[in-house]
């Protein structure tokens, strides 16, 4: 009918709409107002606890490693008005064995029109023999990693195109490139700088 509804319950399917008369999922909230809609969860209790948003995956008797347990998606339009998934966070199981239960959290960002995994926070997977880890750039894409200090934009830098590591430099020209600083090698016994070749020879220079 074109009539705007503050709250609409579809008699067929049971979808609930807020600001829309044609909800296309269980809960559909829509607004044409700038910076809206907003979902607000408020707790006024004086203790340290607060409310939360819970995702449950409960396939009784069939839980498996790498099951997806919840997603948060960010969609938008491209310049041709095509609906596009730009970023998302995905939670998964890592190991569902009762004694070693672990989870993982994956951060994805669309890059050059392709979905790329930028960071994975992974718990122990005893079944696969994999320890807990934080992995950047799981998809081996040309993605730089940069840590900025209070006065250095490239305090630590990993160049995605070739894997070169820079300390204090924006374009590292070698596997390890240190700019304008000293390198200290300290130890309780003699410290050595090992220099080998592709054969694994144990040539070294004593420090």
PDB file of C-alpha atoms in Angstrom:
ATOM      1  CA  UNK A   1       0.000   0.000   0.000  1.00  0.00           C
ATOM      2  CA  UNK A   2       3.037   2.293   0.350  1.00  0.00           C
ATOM      3  CA  UNK A   3       2.074   3.138   3.935  1.00  0.00           C
ATOM      4  CA  UNK A   4       5.053   3.482   6.315  1.00  0.00           C
ATOM      5  CA  UNK A   5       4.956   1.275   9.404  1.00  0.00           C
ATOM      6  CA  UNK A   6       6.941   1.717  12.606  1.00  0.00           C
ATOM      7  CA  UNK A   7       6.556  -2.002  13.314  1.00  0.00           C
ATOM      8  CA  UNK A   8       5.283  -4.626  10.897  1.00  0.00           C
ATOM      9  CA  UNK A   9       4.764  -8.367  11.467  1.00  0.00           C
ATOM     10  CA  UNK A  10       4.296 -10.437   8.307  1.00  0.00           C
ATOM     11  CA  UNK A  11       1.390 -12.861   8.748  1.00  0.00           C
ATOM     12  CA  UNK A  12       3.065 -15.303   6.351  1.00  0.00           C
ATOM     13  CA  UNK A  13       6.586 -16.315   7.420  1.00  0.00           C
ATOM     14  CA  UNK A  14       6.615 -14.303  10.638  1.00  0.00           C
ATOM     15  CA  UNK A  15       9.289 -11.773   9.572  1.00  0.00           C
ATOM     16  CA  UNK A  16       9.406  -8.614  11.676  1.00  0.00           C
ATOM     17  CA  UNK A  17      10.033  -5.218  10.095  1.00  0.00           C
ATOM     18  CA  UNK A  18      10.899  -1.945  11.785  1.00  0.00           C
ATOM     19  CA  UNK A  19      10.637   0.957   9.344  1.00  0.00           C
ATOM     20  CA  UNK A  20       9.734  -1.367   6.465  1.00  0.00           C
ATOM     21  CA  UNK A  21       6.498  -2.998   5.349  1.00  0.00           C
ATOM     22  CA  UNK A  22       8.285  -5.831   3.512  1.00  0.00           C
ATOM     23  CA  UNK A  23      10.863  -7.401   5.854  1.00  0.00           C
ATOM     24  CA  UNK A  24      12.911 -10.006   3.997  1.00  0.00           C
ATOM     25  CA  UNK A  25      14.500 -11.693   7.017  1.00  0.00           C
ATOM     26  CA  UNK A  26      13.471 -12.589  10.576  1.00  0.00           C
ATOM     27  CA  UNK A  27      14.253  -9.040  11.746  1.00  0.00           C
ATOM     28  CA  UNK A  28      14.638  -6.235   9.215  1.00  0.00           C
ATOM     29  CA  UNK A  29      15.363  -2.699  10.415  1.00  0.00           C
ATOM     30  CA  UNK A  30      15.353   0.077   7.812  1.00  0.00           C
ATOM     31  CA  UNK A  31      15.740   3.859   7.861  1.00  0.00           C
ATOM     32  CA  UNK A  32      16.345   6.646   5.339  1.00  0.00           C
ATOM     33  CA  UNK A  33      17.537   9.026   8.088  1.00  0.00           C
ATOM     34  CA  UNK A  34      21.238   9.896   8.259  1.00  0.00           C
ATOM     35  CA  UNK A  35      23.236   7.824  10.798  1.00  0.00           C
ATOM     36  CA  UNK A  36      20.261   5.524  11.392  1.00  0.00           C
ATOM     37  CA  UNK A  37      19.186   2.864  12.233  1.00  0.00           C
ATOM     38  CA  UNK A  38      21.014   2.221  15.487  1.00  0.00           C
ATOM     39  CA  UNK A  39      20.589  -0.783  17.761  1.00  0.00           C
ATOM     40  CA  UNK A  40      21.154   0.220  21.380  1.00  0.00           C
ATOM     41  CA  UNK A  41      21.832  -2.241  24.203  1.00  0.00           C
ATOM     42  CA  UNK A  42      21.893  -0.481  27.586  1.00  0.00           C
ATOM     43  CA  UNK A  43      22.487  -1.741  31.104  1.00  0.00           C
ATOM     44  CA  UNK A  44      21.996   0.570  34.102  1.00  0.00           C
ATOM     45  CA  UNK A  45      23.142  -1.803  36.853  1.00  0.00           C
ATOM     46  CA  UNK A  46      25.940  -0.420  39.057  1.00  0.00           C
ATOM     47  CA  UNK A  47      28.095  -3.569  38.936  1.00  0.00           C
ATOM     48  CA  UNK A  48      30.854  -4.273  36.363  1.00  0.00           C
ATOM     49  CA  UNK A  49      28.770  -6.554  34.113  1.00  0.00           C
ATOM     50  CA  UNK A  50      26.839  -5.407  31.057  1.00  0.00           C
ATOM     51  CA  UNK A  51      24.573  -6.761  28.321  1.00  0.00           C
ATOM     52  CA  UNK A  52      25.721  -8.621  25.244  1.00  0.00           C
ATOM     53  CA  UNK A  53      25.022  -9.884  21.770  1.00  0.00           C
ATOM     54  CA  UNK A  54      25.071 -13.697  21.605  1.00  0.00           C
ATOM     55  CA  UNK A  55      25.534 -15.963  18.592  1.00  0.00           C
ATOM     56  CA  UNK A  56      24.720 -19.646  19.054  1.00  0.00           C
ATOM     57  CA  UNK A  57      25.514 -22.603  16.790  1.00  0.00           C
ATOM     58  CA  UNK A  58      23.877 -25.666  18.338  1.00  0.00           C
ATOM     59  CA  UNK A  59      23.824 -28.653  15.939  1.00  0.00           C
ATOM     60  CA  UNK A  60      23.257 -31.346  18.551  1.00  0.00           C
ATOM     61  CA  UNK A  61      25.413 -34.389  17.862  1.00  0.00           C
ATOM     62  CA  UNK A  62      27.120 -32.988  14.747  1.00  0.00           C
ATOM     63  CA  UNK A  63      29.502 -30.241  15.916  1.00  0.00           C
ATOM     64  CA  UNK A  64      32.716 -30.232  13.867  1.00  0.00           C
ATOM     65  CA  UNK A  65      36.018 -28.385  13.682  1.00  0.00           C
ATOM     66  CA  UNK A  66      35.818 -25.193  11.582  1.00  0.00           C
ATOM     67  CA  UNK A  67      32.044 -24.810  11.997  1.00  0.00           C
ATOM     68  CA  UNK A  68      30.985 -21.185  11.547  1.00  0.00           C
ATOM     69  CA  UNK A  69      29.459 -19.885  14.786  1.00  0.00           C
ATOM     70  CA  UNK A  70      28.625 -16.283  13.859  1.00  0.00           C
ATOM     71  CA  UNK A  71      29.264 -13.516  11.336  1.00  0.00           C
ATOM     72  CA  UNK A  72      29.123  -9.725  11.270  1.00  0.00           C
ATOM     73  CA  UNK A  73      28.885  -8.394   7.698  1.00  0.00           C
ATOM     74  CA  UNK A  74      29.324  -4.897   6.234  1.00  0.00           C
ATOM     75  CA  UNK A  75      27.622  -4.357   2.878  1.00  0.00           C
ATOM     76  CA  UNK A  76      27.504  -1.319   0.598  1.00  0.00           C
ATOM     77  CA  UNK A  77      27.066  -0.341  -3.058  1.00  0.00           C
ATOM     78  CA  UNK A  78      29.739   0.050  -5.713  1.00  0.00           C
ATOM     79  CA  UNK A  79      29.688   2.848  -8.312  1.00  0.00           C
ATOM     80  CA  UNK A  80      27.296   0.749 -10.411  1.00  0.00           C
ATOM     81  CA  UNK A  81      24.868   0.381  -7.484  1.00  0.00           C
ATOM     82  CA  UNK A  82      25.707  -3.320  -7.128  1.00  0.00           C
ATOM     83  CA  UNK A  83      25.343  -4.617  -3.579  1.00  0.00           C
ATOM     84  CA  UNK A  84      28.814  -5.601  -2.370  1.00  0.00           C
ATOM     85  CA  UNK A  85      30.201  -7.303   0.735  1.00  0.00           C
ATOM     86  CA  UNK A  86      33.155  -5.105   1.750  1.00  0.00           C
ATOM     87  CA  UNK A  87      34.207  -6.531   5.128  1.00  0.00           C
ATOM     88  CA  UNK A  88      33.196  -9.149   7.655  1.00  0.00           C
ATOM     89  CA  UNK A  89      34.251 -10.844  10.876  1.00  0.00           C
ATOM     90  CA  UNK A  90      33.655 -14.581  11.143  1.00  0.00           C
ATOM     91  CA  UNK A  91      33.796 -16.694  14.315  1.00  0.00           C
ATOM     92  CA  UNK A  92      34.428 -20.419  13.941  1.00  0.00           C
ATOM     93  CA  UNK A  93      35.230 -23.450  16.004  1.00  0.00           C
ATOM     94  CA  UNK A  94      38.832 -24.576  15.813  1.00  0.00           C
ATOM     95  CA  UNK A  95      38.632 -27.761  17.879  1.00  0.00           C
ATOM     96  CA  UNK A  96      35.359 -29.134  19.269  1.00  0.00           C
ATOM     97  CA  UNK A  97      36.987 -31.941  21.279  1.00  0.00           C
ATOM     98  CA  UNK A  98      35.659 -31.551  24.830  1.00  0.00           C
ATOM     99  CA  UNK A  99      39.076 -31.560  26.503  1.00  0.00           C
ATOM    100  CA  UNK A 100      40.741 -29.144  24.042  1.00  0.00           C
ATOM    101  CA  UNK A 101      37.866 -26.894  22.901  1.00  0.00           C
ATOM    102  CA  UNK A 102      39.146 -23.855  20.996  1.00  0.00           C
ATOM    103  CA  UNK A 103      37.768 -21.149  18.725  1.00  0.00           C
ATOM    104  CA  UNK A 104      38.978 -18.818  16.025  1.00  0.00           C
ATOM    105  CA  UNK A 105      38.128 -15.331  14.799  1.00  0.00           C
ATOM    106  CA  UNK A 106      38.748 -14.296  11.178  1.00  0.00           C
ATOM    107  CA  UNK A 107      38.851 -10.725   9.808  1.00  0.00           C
ATOM    108  CA  UNK A 108      38.160 -10.310   6.085  1.00  0.00           C
ATOM    109  CA  UNK A 109      38.391  -7.194   3.879  1.00  0.00           C
ATOM    110  CA  UNK A 110      37.613  -6.932   0.151  1.00  0.00           C
ATOM    111  CA  UNK A 111      40.783  -5.871  -1.682  1.00  0.00           C
ATOM    112  CA  UNK A 112      40.934  -5.251  -5.460  1.00  0.00           C
ATOM    113  CA  UNK A 113      37.463  -6.812  -5.702  1.00  0.00           C
ATOM    114  CA  UNK A 114      38.523 -10.026  -3.962  1.00  0.00           C
ATOM    115  CA  UNK A 115      37.785 -11.271  -0.450  1.00  0.00           C
ATOM    116  CA  UNK A 116      41.024 -11.425   1.553  1.00  0.00           C
ATOM    117  CA  UNK A 117      41.731 -12.765   5.027  1.00  0.00           C
ATOM    118  CA  UNK A 118      43.684 -10.026   6.806  1.00  0.00           C
ATOM    119  CA  UNK A 119      43.969 -11.541  10.279  1.00  0.00           C
ATOM    120  CA  UNK A 120      43.093 -14.852  11.924  1.00  0.00           C
ATOM    121  CA  UNK A 121      43.092 -15.368  15.693  1.00  0.00           C
ATOM    122  CA  UNK A 122      43.225 -19.132  16.059  1.00  0.00           C
ATOM    123  CA  UNK A 123      43.003 -21.337  19.113  1.00  0.00           C
ATOM    124  CA  UNK A 124      44.658 -24.704  19.529  1.00  0.00           C
ATOM    125  CA  UNK A 125      43.561 -27.458  17.137  1.00  0.00           C
ATOM    126  CA  UNK A 126      44.815 -30.622  18.789  1.00  0.00           C
ATOM    127  CA  UNK A 127      43.306 -32.865  16.090  1.00  0.00           C
ATOM    128  CA  UNK A 128      45.295 -31.142  13.343  1.00  0.00           C
ATOM    129  CA  UNK A 129      48.409 -30.697  15.485  1.00  0.00           C
ATOM    130  CA  UNK A 130      48.198 -26.907  15.180  1.00  0.00           C
ATOM    131  CA  UNK A 131      49.015 -24.611  18.086  1.00  0.00           C
ATOM    132  CA  UNK A 132      47.298 -21.356  18.954  1.00  0.00           C
ATOM    133  CA  UNK A 133      48.389 -18.554  16.629  1.00  0.00           C
ATOM    134  CA  UNK A 134      47.758 -15.081  15.250  1.00  0.00           C
ATOM    135  CA  UNK A 135      48.185 -15.094  11.457  1.00  0.00           C
ATOM    136  CA  UNK A 136      48.271 -12.013   9.266  1.00  0.00           C
ATOM    137  CA  UNK A 137      47.533 -12.309   5.541  1.00  0.00           C
ATOM    138  CA  UNK A 138      46.470 -15.972   5.459  1.00  0.00           C
ATOM    139  CA  UNK A 139      45.665 -15.638   1.730  1.00  0.00           C
ATOM    140  CA  UNK A 140      49.258 -14.614   0.828  1.00  0.00           C
ATOM    141  CA  UNK A 141      48.090 -11.390  -0.819  1.00  0.00           C
ATOM    142  CA  UNK A 142      50.179  -8.277  -1.451  1.00  0.00           C
ATOM    143  CA  UNK A 143      49.227  -6.696   1.890  1.00  0.00           C
ATOM    144  CA  UNK A 144      51.704  -4.627   3.906  1.00  0.00           C
ATOM    145  CA  UNK A 145      51.935  -4.885   7.696  1.00  0.00           C
ATOM    146  CA  UNK A 146      52.961  -1.695   9.505  1.00  0.00           C
ATOM    147  CA  UNK A 147      53.451  -0.786  13.160  1.00  0.00           C
ATOM    148  CA  UNK A 148      53.679   2.917  13.971  1.00  0.00           C
ATOM    149  CA  UNK A 149      55.369   4.373  17.056  1.00  0.00           C
ATOM    150  CA  UNK A 150      54.918   7.842  18.522  1.00  0.00           C
ATOM    151  CA  UNK A 151      57.479   9.340  16.132  1.00  0.00           C
ATOM    152  CA  UNK A 152      58.038   6.751  13.398  1.00  0.00           C
ATOM    153  CA  UNK A 153      55.428   5.764  10.823  1.00  0.00           C
ATOM    154  CA  UNK A 154      57.362   2.561  10.015  1.00  0.00           C
ATOM    155  CA  UNK A 155      58.736   1.418  13.371  1.00  0.00           C
ATOM    156  CA  UNK A 156      58.173  -2.130  12.052  1.00  0.00           C
ATOM    157  CA  UNK A 157      57.171  -2.855   8.475  1.00  0.00           C
ATOM    158  CA  UNK A 158      56.638  -6.045   6.469  1.00  0.00           C
ATOM    159  CA  UNK A 159      56.412  -5.383   2.740  1.00  0.00           C
ATOM    160  CA  UNK A 160      53.667  -7.492   1.244  1.00  0.00           C
ATOM    161  CA  UNK A 161      55.098  -7.631  -2.283  1.00  0.00           C
ATOM    162  CA  UNK A 162      58.297  -9.478  -1.325  1.00  0.00           C
ATOM    163  CA  UNK A 163      58.241 -10.170   2.433  1.00  0.00           C
ATOM    164  CA  UNK A 164      61.098  -7.792   3.213  1.00  0.00           C
ATOM    165  CA  UNK A 165      61.142  -6.543   6.808  1.00  0.00           C
ATOM    166  CA  UNK A 166      62.030  -2.979   7.638  1.00  0.00           C
ATOM    167  CA  UNK A 167      62.747  -1.295  10.953  1.00  0.00           C
ATOM    168  CA  UNK A 168      62.500   2.467  10.690  1.00  0.00           C
ATOM    169  CA  UNK A 169      62.194   2.434   6.899  1.00  0.00           C
ATOM    170  CA  UNK A 170      59.221   2.612   4.529  1.00  0.00           C
ATOM    171  CA  UNK A 171      60.742   0.620   1.633  1.00  0.00           C
ATOM    172  CA  UNK A 172      62.987  -2.161   2.945  1.00  0.00           C
ATOM    173  CA  UNK A 173      65.495  -3.217   0.292  1.00  0.00           C
ATOM    174  CA  UNK A 174      66.558  -6.512   1.879  1.00  0.00           C
ATOM    175  CA  UNK A 175      65.087  -9.371   3.890  1.00  0.00           C
ATOM    176  CA  UNK A 176      65.955  -7.299   6.984  1.00  0.00           C
ATOM    177  CA  UNK A 177      66.606  -3.591   6.562  1.00  0.00           C
ATOM    178  CA  UNK A 178      67.372  -1.486   9.643  1.00  0.00           C
ATOM    179  CA  UNK A 179      67.512   2.278   9.180  1.00  0.00           C
ATOM    180  CA  UNK A 180      69.307   4.749  11.471  1.00  0.00           C
ATOM    181  CA  UNK A 181      69.730   2.492  14.482  1.00  0.00           C
ATOM    182  CA  UNK A 182      71.941  -0.040  16.211  1.00  0.00           C
ATOM    183  CA  UNK A 183      71.431  -3.806  16.432  1.00  0.00           C
ATOM    184  CA  UNK A 184      72.198  -5.474  19.752  1.00  0.00           C
ATOM    185  CA  UNK A 185      72.701  -9.219  20.195  1.00  0.00           C
ATOM    186  CA  UNK A 186      72.866 -10.087  23.900  1.00  0.00           C
ATOM    187  CA  UNK A 187      73.193 -13.385  25.716  1.00  0.00           C
ATOM    188  CA  UNK A 188      74.683 -15.138  28.748  1.00  0.00           C
ATOM    189  CA  UNK A 189      77.151 -16.966  26.497  1.00  0.00           C
ATOM    190  CA  UNK A 190      78.908 -16.030  23.277  1.00  0.00           C
ATOM    191  CA  UNK A 191      76.425 -14.596  20.786  1.00  0.00           C
ATOM    192  CA  UNK A 192      76.808 -15.264  17.092  1.00  0.00           C
ATOM    193  CA  UNK A 193      75.482 -13.903  13.848  1.00  0.00           C
ATOM    194  CA  UNK A 194      74.918 -16.992  11.714  1.00  0.00           C
ATOM    195  CA  UNK A 195      75.428 -16.685   7.979  1.00  0.00           C
ATOM    196  CA  UNK A 196      74.336 -19.680   5.914  1.00  0.00           C
ATOM    197  CA  UNK A 197      73.457 -20.498   2.335  1.00  0.00           C
ATOM    198  CA  UNK A 198      70.662 -22.412   0.655  1.00  0.00           C
ATOM    199  CA  UNK A 199      72.386 -25.705   1.481  1.00  0.00           C
ATOM    200  CA  UNK A 200      72.014 -25.021   5.200  1.00  0.00           C
ATOM    201  CA  UNK A 201      75.753 -24.745   5.799  1.00  0.00           C
ATOM    202  CA  UNK A 202      76.572 -23.617   9.342  1.00  0.00           C
ATOM    203  CA  UNK A 203      78.976 -20.849   8.402  1.00  0.00           C
ATOM    204  CA  UNK A 204      78.911 -18.113  10.973  1.00  0.00           C
ATOM    205  CA  UNK A 205      80.654 -14.975  12.114  1.00  0.00           C
ATOM    206  CA  UNK A 206      81.487 -14.636  15.791  1.00  0.00           C
ATOM    207  CA  UNK A 207      80.149 -11.515  17.493  1.00  0.00           C
TER     208      UNK A 207
END
